[in-house]
């Protein structure tokens, strides 16, 4: 199991950064960014080891997109449009 520890970065500070998926996003899982593990949600299933772009933050959860498309997501919305 993955355990989150105290983060040294605010989630909103990570928007625009790249992260690596460490637990598959189906659509939720875990990514590593700046040496920290974060809960994340992708717009589709993304395999462990893939690089993603952080496009928004929702509380302590990062919203990510596979590939290099850095288009932001409106605050309060999900990558699924819900």
Coordinates of C-alpha atoms in Angstrom, one line a residue:
X1 CA 0.0 0.0 0.0
X2 CA 1.1 3.5 -0.7
X3 CA 1.2 5.9 2.2
X4 CA 1.1 9.6 1.8
X5 CA 3.4 11.5 4.1
X6 CA 3.5 15.2 4.7
X7 CA 4.0 17.0 1.4
X8 CA 6.6 19.7 1.1
X9 CA 4.8 21.2 -1.9
X10 CA 1.3 22.6 -2.3
X11 CA -0.7 20.7 -4.9
X12 CA -1.4 23.9 -6.9
X13 CA 2.4 24.6 -7.1
X14 CA 2.8 21.3 -9.1
X15 CA 0.4 22.3 -11.9
X16 CA 2.5 22.3 -15.2
X17 CA 5.0 19.8 -13.8
X18 CA 5.6 16.3 -15.1
X19 CA 5.1 13.2 -12.9
X20 CA 5.7 9.5 -13.3
X21 CA 2.8 7.0 -12.6
X22 CA 3.9 4.6 -9.8
X23 CA 0.5 2.9 -9.3
X24 CA -1.7 2.6 -12.4
X25 CA -4.3 5.3 -12.8
X26 CA -7.6 3.5 -13.4
X27 CA -8.5 6.3 -13.4
X28 CA -7.2 7.0 -9.8
X29 CA -3.8 5.9 -8.5
X30 CA -0.4 7.4 -7.4
X31 CA 2.2 9.5 -9.1
X32 CA 5.7 10.6 -8.1
X33 CA 6.6 14.3 -8.6
X34 CA 9.6 16.1 -7.1
X35 CA 10.4 13.0 -5.1
X36 CA 6.9 12.8 -3.4
X37 CA 4.0 10.5 -3.9
X38 CA 0.7 12.1 -4.7
X39 CA -2.8 10.7 -5.3
X40 CA -3.8 11.4 -8.9
X41 CA -6.6 11.0 -11.3
X42 CA -6.2 10.6 -15.1
X43 CA -8.7 11.1 -17.9
X44 CA -8.1 7.4 -18.9
X45 CA -6.3 4.4 -17.5
X46 CA -2.5 5.1 -17.5
X47 CA 0.1 2.4 -16.8
X48 CA 2.8 2.6 -14.2
X49 CA 6.0 4.1 -15.5
X50 CA 4.3 6.5 -17.9
X51 CA 5.0 10.2 -17.7
X52 CA 2.0 12.5 -17.2
X53 CA 1.5 16.3 -17.1
X54 CA -0.2 17.7 -14.0
X55 CA -3.0 19.9 -15.3
X56 CA -4.9 20.8 -12.1
X57 CA -5.2 20.2 -8.4
X58 CA -8.3 19.3 -6.4
X59 CA -7.5 19.5 -2.8
X60 CA -4.6 17.0 -2.2
X61 CA -5.3 15.2 -5.5
X62 CA -3.6 15.9 -8.7
X63 CA -5.4 15.8 -12.0
X64 CA -3.1 14.5 -14.7
X65 CA -3.1 14.0 -18.5
X66 CA -1.0 11.5 -20.4
X67 CA 1.4 12.9 -22.9
X68 CA 2.6 16.5 -23.3
X69 CA -0.7 18.4 -23.5
X70 CA -0.5 21.0 -20.7
X71 CA -4.0 22.5 -21.3
X72 CA -5.3 23.4 -17.8
X73 CA -8.5 22.1 -16.4
X74 CA -11.0 24.5 -14.7
X75 CA -10.7 24.4 -10.9
X76 CA -13.4 22.2 -9.3
X77 CA -13.9 20.1 -12.4
X78 CA -12.5 16.7 -13.0
X79 CA -10.6 15.4 -16.0
X80 CA -13.8 13.4 -16.7
X81 CA -16.0 16.5 -17.1
X82 CA -18.0 15.6 -13.9

